[in-house]
């Protein structure tokens, strides 16, 4: 086992300390001779990043004053660290453990420190990362990643495997990911692109923008808008009140909102299409040369001139088959209007 433990007696010079601005590592430890399989990192207030495919495996620790206006010398940073924090870095049984925490609760936030980790490893790694407020970023790794922050943002790029991320309020960014992905925020926005697999992305209030996704996709927000483009597979996209704009869909899908307008453009049908709106309007653009079972209900329905339709069409409903029937298309606008366009 290799271990670094910061105590009052530890000399600043032995650490190679250079952290007055927080831009240079307080500690750098090489991991080059370690066959790491797992990483566990915990800190209070600082950020954590994990980067794979590194030619120089290492961990860097960054320390700066919690109050950004408080410019501390090296000696002052070291004194605060020794008085109020424990910082441990262990390597045992192919696992890196990096933990920074307060010895006792600091009542004066101006006396606090931000302690961040930047970890560089090989490609195949499992991780469990947590911070009480900083951001978490993961890039270029394969494996199981389980990470959470109490308020910072989450960023995932070029990652495959099992991905589980939570933030209590920060934003989420997902790009070039593949596998079983479940990420959520209590209020921040979400952006997701160029990813595939089983994707579950939820926010309690922010908006969600997603494009170039393929797989079993579950997108949700409690109030923000949804904007999607070029989706394949199976899509469930719901918001409790925001607007919905979905383009270039080549998937089975269900989408719903309780208040905003919905705009949907179908490029190619999947197995079904279902659109629900409790009060806002719905605009649907879809191919006109496929067999479809239509079931449309709203306060008012307007359509292009439709050939090969068989059924009943009134001002507030349209039920029947198009081109002999086939794929179920169910649209309900409540008190809102439905506009149907064929292409």
Coordinates of C-alpha atoms in Angstrom, one line a residue:
X1 CA 0.0 0.0 0.0
X2 CA 1.2 3.5 -0.8
X3 CA -0.3 6.3 1.2
X4 CA 0.0 10.1 1.6
X5 CA -1.5 11.6 4.7
X6 CA -1.3 15.4 5.5
X7 CA -0.5 16.2 9.1
X8 CA 0.6 19.3 10.9
X9 CA 4.2 18.1 10.9
X10 CA 4.4 17.6 7.1
X11 CA 6.7 20.2 5.6
X12 CA 5.4 22.3 2.8
X13 CA 8.6 21.9 0.8
X14 CA 8.2 18.1 0.7
X15 CA 4.9 18.5 -1.2
X16 CA 6.2 20.8 -3.9
X17 CA 3.5 23.3 -2.8
X18 CA 2.7 26.0 -5.4
X19 CA -1.0 26.8 -4.9
X20 CA -1.5 30.4 -4.1
X21 CA -3.7 30.8 -7.2
X22 CA -5.1 27.3 -7.2
X23 CA -3.9 27.0 -10.8
X24 CA -0.9 24.7 -10.0
X25 CA -1.2 21.4 -8.3
X26 CA -0.7 21.3 -4.5
X27 CA 0.3 17.7 -4.8
X28 CA 1.1 15.6 -7.9
X29 CA 1.5 11.8 -7.5
X30 CA 2.4 9.5 -10.3
X31 CA 0.3 6.4 -10.9
X32 CA 2.4 5.1 -13.7
X33 CA 3.4 1.8 -11.9
X34 CA -0.1 1.1 -10.7
X35 CA -2.4 -1.4 -12.5
X36 CA -5.5 0.6 -11.4
X37 CA -9.0 -0.9 -11.8
X38 CA -10.9 1.4 -9.5
X39 CA -11.0 5.0 -8.4
X40 CA -12.8 6.4 -5.4
X41 CA -12.6 10.1 -4.8
X42 CA -14.5 12.3 -2.3
X43 CA -14.1 16.0 -1.5
X44 CA -16.0 18.8 0.1
X45 CA -16.5 21.8 -2.1
X46 CA -14.0 21.2 -4.8
X47 CA -14.3 19.6 -8.2
X48 CA -13.3 16.2 -9.5
X49 CA -12.2 15.2 -13.0
X50 CA -11.4 11.7 -14.3
X51 CA -9.6 11.4 -17.6
X52 CA -8.7 8.1 -19.2
X53 CA -6.2 7.1 -22.0
X54 CA -3.5 9.1 -20.3
X55 CA 0.1 8.6 -21.2
X56 CA 1.1 10.0 -17.8
X57 CA -1.2 8.4 -15.1
X58 CA -1.3 10.6 -12.0
X59 CA -3.4 12.4 -9.5
X60 CA -3.2 16.1 -9.0
X61 CA -4.6 17.9 -5.9
X62 CA -5.6 21.6 -6.1
X63 CA -6.1 23.7 -3.0
X64 CA -7.4 27.3 -2.8
X65 CA -9.3 29.5 -0.5
X66 CA -13.1 28.9 -0.4
X67 CA -13.5 32.7 -0.6
X68 CA -12.2 33.7 -4.0
X69 CA -11.3 37.1 -2.8
X70 CA -9.0 35.7 -0.1
X71 CA -5.5 35.4 -1.5
X72 CA -3.5 33.1 0.7
X73 CA 0.2 32.4 0.7
X74 CA 1.5 28.8 0.5
X75 CA 2.1 28.8 4.2
X76 CA -1.4 30.0 5.0
X77 CA -3.0 27.4 2.8
X78 CA -1.0 24.7 4.5
X79 CA -1.9 26.0 7.9
X80 CA -5.6 26.0 7.2
X81 CA -5.4 22.6 5.6
X82 CA -3.6 21.1 8.6
X83 CA -5.9 22.7 11.1
X84 CA -9.3 22.0 9.5
X85 CA -9.0 19.1 7.0
X86 CA -7.7 15.6 6.5
X87 CA -6.4 14.7 3.0
X88 CA -5.6 11.0 2.3
X89 CA -4.4 9.4 -0.9
X90 CA -4.2 5.6 -0.8
X91 CA -3.4 3.0 -3.4
X92 CA -4.3 -0.5 -2.4
X93 CA -5.5 -3.6 -4.3
X94 CA -5.5 -1.8 -7.6
X95 CA -7.7 0.9 -6.2
X96 CA -6.9 4.6 -5.9
X97 CA -8.7 6.3 -2.9
X98 CA -8.5 10.1 -2.6
X99 CA -10.5 11.6 0.3
X100 CA -10.5 15.3 1.4
X101 CA -12.9 16.2 4.3
X102 CA -13.3 18.7 7.1
X103 CA -12.1 17.5 10.6
X104 CA -14.9 19.5 12.1
X105 CA -17.7 21.6 10.7
X106 CA -16.3 25.0 9.7
X107 CA -18.8 27.7 10.9
X108 CA -17.0 30.6 9.1
X109 CA -17.2 29.8 5.4
X110 CA -14.5 32.3 4.7
X111 CA -12.0 30.0 6.5
X112 CA -12.9 27.1 4.2
X113 CA -10.9 25.6 1.4
X114 CA -11.7 24.2 -1.9
X115 CA -9.9 20.9 -2.5
X116 CA -10.1 19.5 -6.0
X117 CA -8.8 16.3 -7.7
X118 CA -7.7 15.8 -11.3
X119 CA -7.1 12.1 -11.9
X120 CA -5.5 10.6 -15.1
X121 CA -5.7 6.9 -15.7
X122 CA -5.8 4.2 -18.3
X123 CA -9.0 3.6 -20.4
X124 CA -10.6 0.8 -18.4
X125 CA -11.6 2.0 -15.0
X126 CA -14.5 1.9 -12.5
X127 CA -15.1 5.0 -10.4
X128 CA -17.2 6.3 -7.5
X129 CA -16.9 10.1 -7.2
X130 CA -18.6 12.5 -4.9
X131 CA -18.3 16.2 -3.9
X132 CA -20.4 18.4 -1.8
X133 CA -20.6 21.2 -4.3
X134 CA -18.1 21.2 -7.1
X135 CA -18.4 19.9 -10.6
X136 CA -17.5 16.4 -11.8
X137 CA -16.1 15.6 -15.3
X138 CA -15.4 12.2 -16.8
X139 CA -13.8 11.6 -20.1
X140 CA -12.3 8.8 -22.2
X141 CA -13.0 5.8 -19.9
X142 CA -14.8 2.5 -20.1
X143 CA -16.4 0.8 -17.1
X144 CA -18.9 1.7 -14.4
X145 CA -19.0 5.3 -13.3
X146 CA -21.0 6.3 -10.3
X147 CA -20.8 10.0 -9.3
X148 CA -22.7 12.7 -7.5
X149 CA -22.5 16.3 -6.5
X150 CA -24.6 18.5 -4.2
X151 CA -24.8 21.4 -6.6
X152 CA -22.1 21.4 -9.3
X153 CA -22.4 20.4 -13.0
X154 CA -21.8 17.0 -14.5
X155 CA -19.9 16.5 -17.7
X156 CA -19.5 13.1 -19.5
X157 CA -17.6 12.8 -22.8
X158 CA -16.5 9.7 -24.7
X159 CA -17.4 7.2 -22.0
X160 CA -18.9 3.7 -22.3
X161 CA -20.3 1.3 -19.8
X162 CA -22.6 2.0 -16.9
X163 CA -23.0 5.7 -16.2
X164 CA -24.9 6.9 -13.1
X165 CA -24.7 10.6 -12.3
X166 CA -26.7 12.9 -10.0
X167 CA -26.5 16.6 -9.1
X168 CA -28.8 18.5 -6.7
X169 CA -29.0 21.5 -9.0
X170 CA -26.2 21.8 -11.5
X171 CA -26.4 21.2 -15.3
X172 CA -25.6 18.0 -17.1
X173 CA -23.7 17.6 -20.4
X174 CA -23.5 14.2 -22.1
X175 CA -21.6 13.6 -25.3
X176 CA -20.3 10.5 -27.2
X177 CA -21.4 8.1 -24.6
X178 CA -22.6 4.5 -24.9
X179 CA -24.2 2.0 -22.5
X180 CA -26.6 2.1 -19.6
X181 CA -26.8 5.8 -18.8
X182 CA -28.9 7.3 -15.9
X183 CA -28.3 11.0 -15.1
X184 CA -30.5 13.4 -13.2
X185 CA -30.5 17.0 -11.7
X186 CA -32.8 18.6 -9.3
X187 CA -33.1 21.8 -11.3
X188 CA -30.3 22.4 -13.9
X189 CA -30.5 22.0 -17.7
X190 CA -29.4 18.9 -19.6
X191 CA -27.7 18.6 -23.0
X192 CA -27.1 15.2 -24.6
X193 CA -25.6 14.4 -28.0
X194 CA -24.1 11.7 -30.1
X195 CA -24.9 8.9 -27.6
X196 CA -26.6 5.5 -27.7
X197 CA -27.8 2.8 -25.4
X198 CA -30.4 2.9 -22.6
X199 CA -30.5 6.6 -21.7
X200 CA -32.5 8.1 -18.8
X201 CA -32.1 11.8 -18.4
X202 CA -34.3 13.8 -15.9
X203 CA -34.4 17.3 -14.5
X204 CA -36.8 18.6 -11.9
X205 CA -37.1 22.0 -13.6
X206 CA -34.6 22.8 -16.3
X207 CA -34.8 22.4 -20.1
X208 CA -33.4 19.4 -22.0
X209 CA -31.8 19.6 -25.4
X210 CA -30.8 16.3 -27.1
X211 CA -29.7 15.2 -30.5
X212 CA -28.3 12.3 -32.4
X213 CA -29.4 9.7 -29.9
X214 CA -30.1 6.0 -30.5
X215 CA -31.6 3.4 -28.2
X216 CA -34.2 3.3 -25.4
X217 CA -34.4 6.9 -24.4
X218 CA -36.3 8.4 -21.5
X219 CA -36.2 12.2 -21.2
X220 CA -38.1 14.2 -18.6
X221 CA -38.4 17.5 -16.9
X222 CA -40.9 18.8 -14.4
X223 CA -41.3 22.2 -16.1
X224 CA -38.7 23.1 -18.7
X225 CA -38.8 22.7 -22.4
X226 CA -37.7 19.7 -24.5
X227 CA -35.8 20.0 -27.8
X228 CA -34.8 16.9 -29.7
X229 CA -33.3 16.3 -33.1
X230 CA -32.4 13.1 -35.0
X231 CA -33.6 10.4 -32.6
X232 CA -33.7 6.6 -33.3
X233 CA -34.9 3.7 -31.3
X234 CA -37.6 4.2 -28.7
X235 CA -38.3 7.7 -27.1
X236 CA -40.3 8.7 -24.1
X237 CA -40.2 12.5 -23.7
X238 CA -42.3 14.3 -21.2
X239 CA -42.5 17.7 -19.4
X240 CA -45.0 18.9 -16.8
X241 CA -45.5 22.3 -18.4
X242 CA -42.9 23.4 -21.0
X243 CA -43.0 23.3 -24.7
X244 CA -41.8 20.3 -26.8
X245 CA -40.0 20.5 -30.2
X246 CA -38.9 17.2 -31.8
X247 CA -37.4 17.0 -35.2
X248 CA -36.2 14.2 -37.5
X249 CA -37.7 11.4 -35.5
X250 CA -37.0 7.9 -36.8
X251 CA -38.3 6.1 -33.7
X252 CA -41.2 4.8 -31.8
X253 CA -42.2 7.6 -29.4
X254 CA -44.5 9.0 -26.8
X255 CA -44.4 12.7 -25.8
X256 CA -46.5 14.8 -23.5
X257 CA -46.8 18.2 -21.8
X258 CA -49.4 19.7 -19.5
X259 CA -49.3 23.2 -20.9
X260 CA -46.8 24.2 -23.6
X261 CA -47.1 23.7 -27.4
X262 CA -45.8 20.6 -29.1
X263 CA -44.1 20.5 -32.5
X264 CA -43.2 17.1 -33.9
X265 CA -41.6 16.1 -37.2
X266 CA -41.5 12.4 -38.1
X267 CA -38.8 11.4 -40.6
X268 CA -39.6 7.7 -40.5
X269 CA -42.2 5.9 -38.4
X270 CA -41.3 3.5 -35.6
X271 CA -43.8 1.0 -34.2
X272 CA -46.1 3.8 -32.7
X273 CA -46.5 7.5 -32.2
X274 CA -48.3 9.1 -29.3
X275 CA -48.6 12.8 -28.5
X276 CA -50.6 14.3 -25.6
X277 CA -51.2 17.9 -24.6
X278 CA -53.6 19.0 -21.9
X279 CA -54.1 22.5 -23.2
X280 CA -51.5 23.7 -25.7
X281 CA -51.5 23.2 -29.5
X282 CA -49.9 20.4 -31.4
X283 CA -48.3 20.5 -34.8
X284 CA -47.5 17.2 -36.5
X285 CA -45.5 16.7 -39.7
X286 CA -45.3 13.1 -40.9
X287 CA -44.8 11.0 -44.0
X288 CA -48.0 10.7 -46.0
X289 CA -47.2 7.5 -47.9
X290 CA -47.3 5.0 -45.1
X291 CA -50.1 2.9 -43.6
X292 CA -51.3 4.6 -40.5
X293 CA -54.2 4.2 -38.0
X294 CA -55.1 7.8 -37.1
X295 CA -56.7 8.9 -33.8
X296 CA -56.7 12.6 -33.4
X297 CA -58.7 14.6 -30.8
X298 CA -58.6 18.3 -30.0
X299 CA -60.6 21.5 -29.8
X300 CA -60.0 22.1 -33.5
X301 CA -58.2 20.0 -36.2
X302 CA -56.8 21.3 -39.4
X303 CA -55.1 19.2 -42.1
X304 CA -53.7 19.3 -45.5
X305 CA -55.8 17.7 -48.2
X306 CA -55.4 14.1 -47.4
X307 CA -55.8 11.3 -49.9
X308 CA -56.3 7.7 -49.1
X309 CA -58.0 8.4 -45.8
X310 CA -60.9 6.3 -44.7
X311 CA -62.8 7.1 -41.5
X312 CA -64.5 10.0 -39.7
X313 CA -63.2 13.6 -39.7
X314 CA -64.9 16.4 -37.8
X315 CA -63.7 19.8 -36.6
X316 CA -62.5 18.3 -33.3
X317 CA -61.6 14.7 -34.2
X318 CA -60.2 12.5 -36.9
X319 CA -60.3 8.8 -36.6
X320 CA -59.6 6.3 -39.3
X321 CA -56.9 4.8 -41.6
X322 CA -54.4 6.3 -44.0
X323 CA -53.2 4.2 -46.9
X324 CA -55.0 1.2 -45.5
X325 CA -53.9 1.5 -41.9
X326 CA -51.0 0.1 -39.9
X327 CA -48.9 2.2 -37.5
X328 CA -50.9 3.7 -34.6
X329 CA -50.7 7.5 -34.4
X330 CA -52.6 8.9 -31.4
X331 CA -52.7 12.6 -30.9
X332 CA -54.7 14.4 -28.1
X333 CA -54.7 18.1 -27.6
X334 CA -57.3 18.6 -25.0
X335 CA -58.6 22.1 -25.4
X336 CA -55.8 22.9 -27.9
X337 CA -55.6 22.8 -31.7
X338 CA -54.1 20.1 -33.8
X339 CA -52.4 20.9 -37.2
X340 CA -51.5 17.8 -39.3
X341 CA -49.2 18.1 -42.3
X342 CA -48.2 15.3 -44.6
X343 CA -45.0 15.2 -46.6

